[in-house]
Coordinates of C-alpha atoms in Angstrom, one line a residue:
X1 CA -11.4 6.8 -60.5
X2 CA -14.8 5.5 -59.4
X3 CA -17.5 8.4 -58.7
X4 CA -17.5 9.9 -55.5
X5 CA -19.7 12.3 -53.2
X6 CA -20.0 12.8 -49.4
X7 CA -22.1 13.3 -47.1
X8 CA -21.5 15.6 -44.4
X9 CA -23.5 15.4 -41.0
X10 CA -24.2 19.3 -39.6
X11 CA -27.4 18.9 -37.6
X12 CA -26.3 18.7 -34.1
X13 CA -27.3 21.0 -31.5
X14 CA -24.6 22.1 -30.3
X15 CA -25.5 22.9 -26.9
X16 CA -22.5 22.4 -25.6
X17 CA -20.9 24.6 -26.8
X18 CA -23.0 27.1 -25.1
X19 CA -23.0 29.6 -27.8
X20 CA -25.6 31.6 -29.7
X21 CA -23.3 30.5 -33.1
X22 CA -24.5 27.0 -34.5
X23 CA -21.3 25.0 -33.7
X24 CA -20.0 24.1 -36.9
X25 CA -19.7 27.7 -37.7
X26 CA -17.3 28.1 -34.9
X27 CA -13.9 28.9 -36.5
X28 CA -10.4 27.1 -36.7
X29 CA -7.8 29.3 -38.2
X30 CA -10.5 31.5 -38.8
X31 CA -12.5 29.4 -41.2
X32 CA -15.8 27.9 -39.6
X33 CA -15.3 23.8 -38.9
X34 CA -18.0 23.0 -41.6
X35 CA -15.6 24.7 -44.1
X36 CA -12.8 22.1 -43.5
X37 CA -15.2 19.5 -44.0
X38 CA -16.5 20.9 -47.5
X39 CA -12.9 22.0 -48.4
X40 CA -11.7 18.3 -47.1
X41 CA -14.8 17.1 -49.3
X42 CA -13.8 19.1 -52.3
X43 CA -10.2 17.9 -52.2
X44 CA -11.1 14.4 -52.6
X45 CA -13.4 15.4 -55.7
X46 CA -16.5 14.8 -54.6
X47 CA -18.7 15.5 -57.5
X48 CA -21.7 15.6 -54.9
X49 CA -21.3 17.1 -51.4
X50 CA -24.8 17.1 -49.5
X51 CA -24.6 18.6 -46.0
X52 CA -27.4 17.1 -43.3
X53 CA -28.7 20.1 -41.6
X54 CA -31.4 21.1 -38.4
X55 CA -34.4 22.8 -39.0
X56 CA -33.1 24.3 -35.5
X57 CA -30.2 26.0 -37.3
X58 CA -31.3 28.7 -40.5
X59 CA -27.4 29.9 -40.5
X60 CA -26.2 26.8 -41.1
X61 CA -28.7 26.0 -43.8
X62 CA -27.8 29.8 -44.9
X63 CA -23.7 29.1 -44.9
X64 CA -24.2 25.7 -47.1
X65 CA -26.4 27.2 -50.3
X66 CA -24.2 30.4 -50.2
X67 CA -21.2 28.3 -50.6
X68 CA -22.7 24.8 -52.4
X69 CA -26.1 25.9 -53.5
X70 CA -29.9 24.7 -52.6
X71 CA -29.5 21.2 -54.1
X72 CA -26.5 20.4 -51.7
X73 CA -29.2 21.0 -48.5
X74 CA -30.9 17.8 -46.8
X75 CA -32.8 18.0 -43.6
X76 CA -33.1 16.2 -40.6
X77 CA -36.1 16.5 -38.6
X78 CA -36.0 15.6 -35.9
X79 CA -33.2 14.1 -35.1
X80 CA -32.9 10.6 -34.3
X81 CA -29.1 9.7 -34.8
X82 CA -26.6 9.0 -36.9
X83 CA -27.9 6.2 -38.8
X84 CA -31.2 8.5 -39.1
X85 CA -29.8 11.9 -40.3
X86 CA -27.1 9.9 -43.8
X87 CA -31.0 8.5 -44.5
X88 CA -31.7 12.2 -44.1
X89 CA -29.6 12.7 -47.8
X90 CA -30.9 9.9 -49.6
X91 CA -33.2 11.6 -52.1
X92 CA -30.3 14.2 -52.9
X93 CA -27.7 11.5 -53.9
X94 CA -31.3 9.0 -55.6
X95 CA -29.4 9.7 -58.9
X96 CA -25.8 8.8 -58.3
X97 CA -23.8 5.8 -58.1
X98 CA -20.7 5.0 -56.6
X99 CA -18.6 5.9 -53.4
X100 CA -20.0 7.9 -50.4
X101 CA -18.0 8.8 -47.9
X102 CA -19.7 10.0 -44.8
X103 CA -17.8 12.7 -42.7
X104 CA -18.7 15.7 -39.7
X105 CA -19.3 19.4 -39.9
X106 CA -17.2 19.6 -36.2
X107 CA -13.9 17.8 -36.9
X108 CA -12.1 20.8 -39.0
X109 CA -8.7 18.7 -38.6
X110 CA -9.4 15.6 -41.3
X111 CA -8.3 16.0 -44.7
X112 CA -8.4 14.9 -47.6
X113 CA -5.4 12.5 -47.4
X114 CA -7.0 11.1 -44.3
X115 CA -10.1 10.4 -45.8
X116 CA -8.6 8.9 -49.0
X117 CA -7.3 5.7 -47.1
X118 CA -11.6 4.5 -47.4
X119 CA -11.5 4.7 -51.2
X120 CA -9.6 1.2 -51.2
X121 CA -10.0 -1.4 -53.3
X122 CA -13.0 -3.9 -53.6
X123 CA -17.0 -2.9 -52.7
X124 CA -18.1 -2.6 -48.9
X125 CA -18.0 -0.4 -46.0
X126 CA -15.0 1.3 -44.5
X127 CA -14.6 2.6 -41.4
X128 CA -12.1 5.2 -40.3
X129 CA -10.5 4.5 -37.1
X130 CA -7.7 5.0 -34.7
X131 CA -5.8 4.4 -31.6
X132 CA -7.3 6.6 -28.7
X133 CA -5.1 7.4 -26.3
X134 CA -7.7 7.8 -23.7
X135 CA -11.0 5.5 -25.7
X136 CA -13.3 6.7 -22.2
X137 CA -16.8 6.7 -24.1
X138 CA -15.9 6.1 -28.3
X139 CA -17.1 3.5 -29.9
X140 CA -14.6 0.4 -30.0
X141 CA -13.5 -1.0 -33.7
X142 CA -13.9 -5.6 -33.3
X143 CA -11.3 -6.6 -35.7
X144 CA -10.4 -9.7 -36.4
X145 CA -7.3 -10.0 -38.8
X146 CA -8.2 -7.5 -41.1
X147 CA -11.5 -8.1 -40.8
X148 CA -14.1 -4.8 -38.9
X149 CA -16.6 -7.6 -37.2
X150 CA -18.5 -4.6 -35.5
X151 CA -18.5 -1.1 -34.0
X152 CA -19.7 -1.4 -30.5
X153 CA -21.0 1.7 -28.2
X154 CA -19.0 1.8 -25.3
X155 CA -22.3 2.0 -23.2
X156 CA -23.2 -1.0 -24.5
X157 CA -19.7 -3.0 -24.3
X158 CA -18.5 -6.2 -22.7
X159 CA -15.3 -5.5 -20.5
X160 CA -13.1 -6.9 -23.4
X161 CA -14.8 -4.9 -25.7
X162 CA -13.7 -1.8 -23.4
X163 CA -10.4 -3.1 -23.3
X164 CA -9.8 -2.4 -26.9
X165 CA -7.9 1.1 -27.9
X166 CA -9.3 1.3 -31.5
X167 CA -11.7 3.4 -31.7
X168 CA -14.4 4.6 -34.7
X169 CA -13.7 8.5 -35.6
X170 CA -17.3 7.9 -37.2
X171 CA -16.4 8.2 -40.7
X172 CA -17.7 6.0 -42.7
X173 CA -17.5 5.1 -46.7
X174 CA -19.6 2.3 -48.8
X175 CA -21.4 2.3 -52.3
X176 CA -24.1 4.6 -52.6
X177 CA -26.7 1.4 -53.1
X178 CA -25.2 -0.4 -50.6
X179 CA -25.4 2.3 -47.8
X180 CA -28.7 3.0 -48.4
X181 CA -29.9 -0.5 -48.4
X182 CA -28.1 -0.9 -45.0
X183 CA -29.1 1.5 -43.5
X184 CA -32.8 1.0 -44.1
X185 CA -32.9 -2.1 -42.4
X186 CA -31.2 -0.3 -39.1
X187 CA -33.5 -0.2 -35.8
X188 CA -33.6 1.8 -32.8
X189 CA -33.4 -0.8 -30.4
X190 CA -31.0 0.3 -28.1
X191 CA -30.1 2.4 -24.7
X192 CA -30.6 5.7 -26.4
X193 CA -33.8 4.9 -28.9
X194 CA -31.4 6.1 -31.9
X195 CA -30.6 4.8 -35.3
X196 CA -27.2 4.4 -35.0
X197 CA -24.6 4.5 -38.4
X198 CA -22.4 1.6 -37.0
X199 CA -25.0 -0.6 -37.0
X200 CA -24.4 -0.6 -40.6
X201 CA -21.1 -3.0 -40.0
X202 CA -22.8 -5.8 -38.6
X203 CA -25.8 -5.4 -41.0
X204 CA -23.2 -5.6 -43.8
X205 CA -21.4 -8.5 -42.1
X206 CA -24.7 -10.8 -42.6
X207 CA -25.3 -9.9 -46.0
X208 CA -21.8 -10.9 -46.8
X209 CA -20.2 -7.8 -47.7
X210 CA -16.6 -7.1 -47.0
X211 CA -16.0 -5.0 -43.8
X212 CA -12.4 -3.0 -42.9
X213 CA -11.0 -0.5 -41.2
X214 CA -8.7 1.8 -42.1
X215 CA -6.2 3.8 -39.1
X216 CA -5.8 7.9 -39.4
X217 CA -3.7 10.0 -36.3
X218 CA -6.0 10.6 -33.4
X219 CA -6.0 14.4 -33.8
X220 CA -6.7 14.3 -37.3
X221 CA -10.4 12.9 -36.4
X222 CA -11.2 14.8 -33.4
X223 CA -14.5 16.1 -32.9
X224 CA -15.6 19.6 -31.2
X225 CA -18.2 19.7 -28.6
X226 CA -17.5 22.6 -26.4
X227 CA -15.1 25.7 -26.1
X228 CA -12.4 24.0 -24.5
X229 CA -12.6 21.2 -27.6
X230 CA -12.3 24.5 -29.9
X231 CA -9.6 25.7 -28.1
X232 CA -7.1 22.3 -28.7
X233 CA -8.2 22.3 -32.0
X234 CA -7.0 25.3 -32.8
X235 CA -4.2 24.8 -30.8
X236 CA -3.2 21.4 -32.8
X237 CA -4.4 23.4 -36.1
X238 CA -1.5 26.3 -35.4
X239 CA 0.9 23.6 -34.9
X240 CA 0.9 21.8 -38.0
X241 CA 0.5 25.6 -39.9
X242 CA 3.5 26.5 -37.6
X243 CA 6.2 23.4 -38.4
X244 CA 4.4 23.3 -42.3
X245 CA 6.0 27.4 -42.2
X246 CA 8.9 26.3 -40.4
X247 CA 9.8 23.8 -43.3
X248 CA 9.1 25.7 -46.3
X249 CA 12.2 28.0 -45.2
X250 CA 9.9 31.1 -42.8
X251 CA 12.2 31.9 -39.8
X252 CA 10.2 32.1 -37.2
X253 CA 12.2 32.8 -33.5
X254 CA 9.1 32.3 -31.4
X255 CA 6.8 30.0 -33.7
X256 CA 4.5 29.5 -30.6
X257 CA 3.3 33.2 -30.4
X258 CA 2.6 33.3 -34.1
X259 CA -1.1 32.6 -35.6
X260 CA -2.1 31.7 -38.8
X261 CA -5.3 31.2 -41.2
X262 CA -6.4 28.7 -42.7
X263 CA -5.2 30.0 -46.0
X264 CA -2.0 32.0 -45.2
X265 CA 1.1 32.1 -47.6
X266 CA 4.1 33.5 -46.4
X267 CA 7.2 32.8 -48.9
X268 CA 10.6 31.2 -48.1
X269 CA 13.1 33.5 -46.4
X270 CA 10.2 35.7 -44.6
X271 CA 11.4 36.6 -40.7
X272 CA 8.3 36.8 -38.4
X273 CA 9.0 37.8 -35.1
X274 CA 7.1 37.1 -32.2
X275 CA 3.4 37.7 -31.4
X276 CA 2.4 38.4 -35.2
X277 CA -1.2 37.6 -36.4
X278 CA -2.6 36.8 -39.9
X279 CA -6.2 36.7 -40.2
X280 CA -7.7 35.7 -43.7
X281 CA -6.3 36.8 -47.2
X282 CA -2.3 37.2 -45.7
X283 CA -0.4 36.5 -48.4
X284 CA 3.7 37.4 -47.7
X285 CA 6.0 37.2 -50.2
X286 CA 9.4 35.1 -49.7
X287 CA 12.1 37.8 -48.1
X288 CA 9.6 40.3 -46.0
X289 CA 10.1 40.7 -42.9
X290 CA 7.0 41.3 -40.1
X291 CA 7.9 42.6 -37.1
X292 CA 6.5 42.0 -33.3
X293 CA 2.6 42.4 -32.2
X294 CA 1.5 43.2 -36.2
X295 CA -2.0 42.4 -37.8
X296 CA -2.4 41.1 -41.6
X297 CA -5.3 40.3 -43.1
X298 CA -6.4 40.4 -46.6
X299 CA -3.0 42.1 -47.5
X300 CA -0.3 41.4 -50.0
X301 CA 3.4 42.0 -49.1
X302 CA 6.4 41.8 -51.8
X303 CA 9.8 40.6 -50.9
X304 CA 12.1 43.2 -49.1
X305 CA 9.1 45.1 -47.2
X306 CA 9.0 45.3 -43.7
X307 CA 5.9 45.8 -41.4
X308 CA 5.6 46.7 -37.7
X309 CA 6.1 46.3 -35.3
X310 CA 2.5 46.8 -34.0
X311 CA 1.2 47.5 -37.3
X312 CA -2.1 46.3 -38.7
X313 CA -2.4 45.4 -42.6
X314 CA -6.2 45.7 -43.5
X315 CA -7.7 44.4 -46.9
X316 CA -6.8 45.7 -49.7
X317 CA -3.6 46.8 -48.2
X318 CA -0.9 46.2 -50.9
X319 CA 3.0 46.7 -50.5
X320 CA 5.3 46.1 -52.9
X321 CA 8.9 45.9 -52.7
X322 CA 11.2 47.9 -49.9
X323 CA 8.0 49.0 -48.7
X324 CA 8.3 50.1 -44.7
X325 CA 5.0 49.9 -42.9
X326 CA 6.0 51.3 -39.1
X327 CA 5.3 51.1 -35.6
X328 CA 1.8 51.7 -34.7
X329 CA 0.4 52.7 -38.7
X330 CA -2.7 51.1 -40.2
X331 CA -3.0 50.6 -43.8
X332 CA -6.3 49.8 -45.5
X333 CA -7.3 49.6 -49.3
X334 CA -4.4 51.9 -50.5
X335 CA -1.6 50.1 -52.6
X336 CA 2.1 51.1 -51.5
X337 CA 4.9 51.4 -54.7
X338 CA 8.1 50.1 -54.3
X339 CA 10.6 52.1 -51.4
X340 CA 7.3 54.1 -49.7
X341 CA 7.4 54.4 -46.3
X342 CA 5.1 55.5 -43.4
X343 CA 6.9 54.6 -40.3
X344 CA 5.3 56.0 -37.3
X345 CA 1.2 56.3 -36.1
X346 CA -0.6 56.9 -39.4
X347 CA -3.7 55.5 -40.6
X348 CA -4.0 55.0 -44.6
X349 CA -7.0 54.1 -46.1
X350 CA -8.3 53.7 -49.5
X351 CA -6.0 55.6 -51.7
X352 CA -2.6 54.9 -53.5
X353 CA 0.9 55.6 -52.6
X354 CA 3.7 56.5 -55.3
X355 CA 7.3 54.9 -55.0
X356 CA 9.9 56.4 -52.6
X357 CA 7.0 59.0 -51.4
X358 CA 8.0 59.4 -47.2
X359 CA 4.5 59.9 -45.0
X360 CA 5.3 61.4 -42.1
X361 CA 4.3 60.2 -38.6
X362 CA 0.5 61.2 -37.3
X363 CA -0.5 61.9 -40.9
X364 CA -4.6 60.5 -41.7
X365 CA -6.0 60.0 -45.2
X366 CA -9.7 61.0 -44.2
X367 CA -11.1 58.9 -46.3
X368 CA -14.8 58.5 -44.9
X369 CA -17.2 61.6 -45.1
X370 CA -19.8 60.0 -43.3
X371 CA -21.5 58.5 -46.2
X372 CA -19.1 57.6 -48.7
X373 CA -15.1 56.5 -48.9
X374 CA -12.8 58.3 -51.5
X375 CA -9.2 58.1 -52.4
X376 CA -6.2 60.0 -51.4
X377 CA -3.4 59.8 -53.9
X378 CA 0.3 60.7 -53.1
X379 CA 2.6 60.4 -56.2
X380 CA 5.9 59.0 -56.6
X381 CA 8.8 61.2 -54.1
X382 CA 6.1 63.4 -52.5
X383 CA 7.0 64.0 -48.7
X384 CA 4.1 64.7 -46.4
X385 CA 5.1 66.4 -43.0
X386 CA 4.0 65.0 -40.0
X387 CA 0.8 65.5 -38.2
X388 CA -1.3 66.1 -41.3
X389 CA -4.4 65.7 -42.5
X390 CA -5.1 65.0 -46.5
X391 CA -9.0 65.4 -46.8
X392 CA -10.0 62.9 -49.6
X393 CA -10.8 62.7 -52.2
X394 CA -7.5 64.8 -52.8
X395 CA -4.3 64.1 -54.8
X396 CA -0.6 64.9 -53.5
X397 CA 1.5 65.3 -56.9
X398 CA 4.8 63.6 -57.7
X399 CA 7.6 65.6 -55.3
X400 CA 5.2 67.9 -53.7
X401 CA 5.5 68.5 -50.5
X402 CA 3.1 68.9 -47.7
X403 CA 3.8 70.9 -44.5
X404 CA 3.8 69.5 -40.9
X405 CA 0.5 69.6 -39.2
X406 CA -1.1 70.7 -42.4
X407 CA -4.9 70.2 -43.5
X408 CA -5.1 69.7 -47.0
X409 CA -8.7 69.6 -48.6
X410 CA -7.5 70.3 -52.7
X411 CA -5.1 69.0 -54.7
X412 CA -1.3 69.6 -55.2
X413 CA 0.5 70.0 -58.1
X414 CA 3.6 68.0 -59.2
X415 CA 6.5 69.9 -57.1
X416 CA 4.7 72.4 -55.0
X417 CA 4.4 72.7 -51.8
X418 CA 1.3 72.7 -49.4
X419 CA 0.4 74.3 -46.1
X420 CA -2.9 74.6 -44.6
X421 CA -2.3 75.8 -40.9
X422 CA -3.3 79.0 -38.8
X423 CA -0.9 81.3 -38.6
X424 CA 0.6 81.6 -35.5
X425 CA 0.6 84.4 -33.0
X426 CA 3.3 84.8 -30.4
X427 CA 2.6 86.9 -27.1
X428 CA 5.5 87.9 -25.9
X429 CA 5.9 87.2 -21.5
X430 CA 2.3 86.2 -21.3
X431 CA 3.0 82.6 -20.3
X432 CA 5.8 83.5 -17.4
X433 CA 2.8 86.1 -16.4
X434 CA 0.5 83.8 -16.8
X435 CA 2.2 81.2 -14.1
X436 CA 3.3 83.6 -11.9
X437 CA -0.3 84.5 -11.3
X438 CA -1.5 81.0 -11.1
X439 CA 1.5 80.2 -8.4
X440 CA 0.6 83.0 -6.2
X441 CA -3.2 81.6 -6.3
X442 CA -2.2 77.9 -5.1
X443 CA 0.2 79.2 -2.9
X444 CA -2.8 81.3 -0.8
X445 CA -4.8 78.4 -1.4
X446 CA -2.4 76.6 0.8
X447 CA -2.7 78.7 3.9

């Protein structure tokens, strides 16, 4: 397979999108845009992926060398178009030869298969393009039998030229030498004073090089601009996630109120009701079932459990089989053995659960001291009463038992059983006293 690396442009400003977040960092299915584009990048093994950023943007530049490194970074100051900010990566790719594939931090839709169609056969440039519905202000594709003849600006098109639906999604691939050469010989001699990347089509077409165009879906290559952009981008990204679920064998009733990440698994033979969420890290095994209005992130469930409904899963949340995770109960960090349940408001954090043990409704593993987390342990068959309070770091042995609205700040032994309540005093008559008295008083109060 001939060498390949991308180049992908990040440098807009984003204005837009009126927003204090750079807008490629703006997320679809919870994973910023310039993610897809390094993902989409990755998938096409790219052994070089330099990303074209602003001076105007340091969390951009930050996001890129966190995830690709220093070396991956190329600048464009200022900037003066498309044409302007590929030149931008020159010196980073000076060392490698073969295919470049130019692509856009905001279109998180196109992947890898799309992209894959410019890696044809034979030397030249490739274009990406496809059939607008609506072409309004996108460059138009001149094709002549299955030759790309030119990309024109629709500002600067003929009526005939506007007449055409194919449009340039603005991806671009050619030979590393080649596109460099091109592109050095591109002007700004035009309405907007830019250096344009399409220009690189006709410049190609007088030094004799082959030119084509290659056709992906419309939404695949749509670009975000503003929030409303975002919004049907995320909106087409749930639908593919939703029939991709829907196919694998996940019963889903009401697959329009259900939102995934970008990395979700859910197995074959999962029920998810209505109105469930998974952010990052979800991973549902085939058989589970997740109830109405739940949460999941960065948890694990094993086939047979069952969470919700209203329930939040938190990271590090771990449920293994027959597990029941109830209405209204947040799990975080604490791993769950096969048959636990805590079905009812309950908030379990950082600690460890034994099989079969029963938590009982309103009970909190007070995990956080103010400084530092610890770990609450119940073992295997212990039964905690509801409405208690196990102050960690504190172990519940295996089928001990803890008493209803009990505070429990040491630990239990294997079989005993724990109660950490006042005592409580009775006073015989004082309460029918008591509202007799308080009666009499509203009742003169009312004359």
């Amino acid at each position: 397979m001939t060498r390949r690396a991308a180049i992908i442009l990040a440098a807009g400003q984003g204005t837009r999108m009126k927003s204090p977040l750079p807008k490629v960092l703006h997320r679809v299915g919870h994973r910023a845009m310039l993610d897809h584009a390094i993902d989409a990048a990755e998938a096409l093994g790219c052994e070089r992926i330099v990303v074209v950023v602003g001076n105007h943007s340091p969390e951009v530049r930050a996001h890129v060398v966190k995830r690709l490194g220093e070396a991956s970074i190329a600048v464009q100051d200022p900037p003066l178009g498309t044409g302007h900010a590929v030149r931008a990566a020159e010196a980073a790719l000076a060392d490698f030869d073969g295919q470049v594939v130019i692509t856009y931090g905001d279109v998180p839709l196109l992947k890898a298969a799309d992209i894959e169609l410019v890696f044809g056969p034979g030397a030249g440039v490739t274009v990406i393009g496809f059939e607008a519905r609506d072409p309004g202000a996108y460059g138009r594709l001149v094709i002549e039998g299955e030759v790309l003849t030119a990309i024109t600006e629709a500002e600067e098109a003929s009526a005939e030229v506007l007449a055409i639906t194919a449009c340039n999604s603005g991806v671009m691939a050619a030979p590393s030498g080649l596109l460099f050469r091109l592109l050095a010989q591109v002007t700004n001699e035009n309405a907007k004073g830019e250096y344009y990347l399409t220009d690189v089509v006709e410049l190609a077409r007088k030094a004799g090089e082959p030119t084509r165009a290659v056709f992906a879906d419309e939404d695949a290559v749509m670009g975000v601009n503003a929030q409303g952009e975002l919004a049907q981008a995320e909106a087409l990204f749930q639908k593919v996630q939703r029939e991709a679920f829907l196919a694998a064998g996940v019963t889903m009733p009401a697959p329009e109120t259900v939102h995934f990440s970008w990395d979700t698994e859910i197995g074959a033979g999962t029920t998810v009701e209505p109105f469930v969420v998974f952010g990052p890290g979800a991973k549902v095994a085939g058989g589970a079932r997740i109830r109405s209005f739940s949460h999941i992130e960065g948890a694990a469930v094993a086939s047979g459990a069952e969470v919700g409904p209203y329930a939040r899963l938190r990271p590090g949340a771990d449920l293994a089989e027959g597990v029941k995770v109830g209405n209204f109960v947040e799990v975080k960090n604490v791993r769950m053995e096969a048959g636990a349940k805590a079905n009812h408001l309950s908030y379990l954090g950082d600690g460890a659960v034994g099989a079969g043990a029963n938590i009982g409704a309103g009970t909190i593993f007070c995990n956080y001291d103010g400084f530092f987390k610890h770990r609450t342990t119940v073992g295997e068959g212990a039964f905690v009463g509801s409405n208690s309070a196990l102050v960690a770091p504190v172990t519940i042995g295996a089928g001990a038992m803890v008493g209803s609205g009990s505070v429990i700040t040491s630990d239990v032994a294997p079989g005993d059983l724990a109660l950490g309540r006042g005592v409580q005093t009775v006073k015989a008559g004082w309460a029918a006293r008591f509202m007799d008295t308080m009666r009499a008083k509203k009742a003169a109060k009312a004359k």
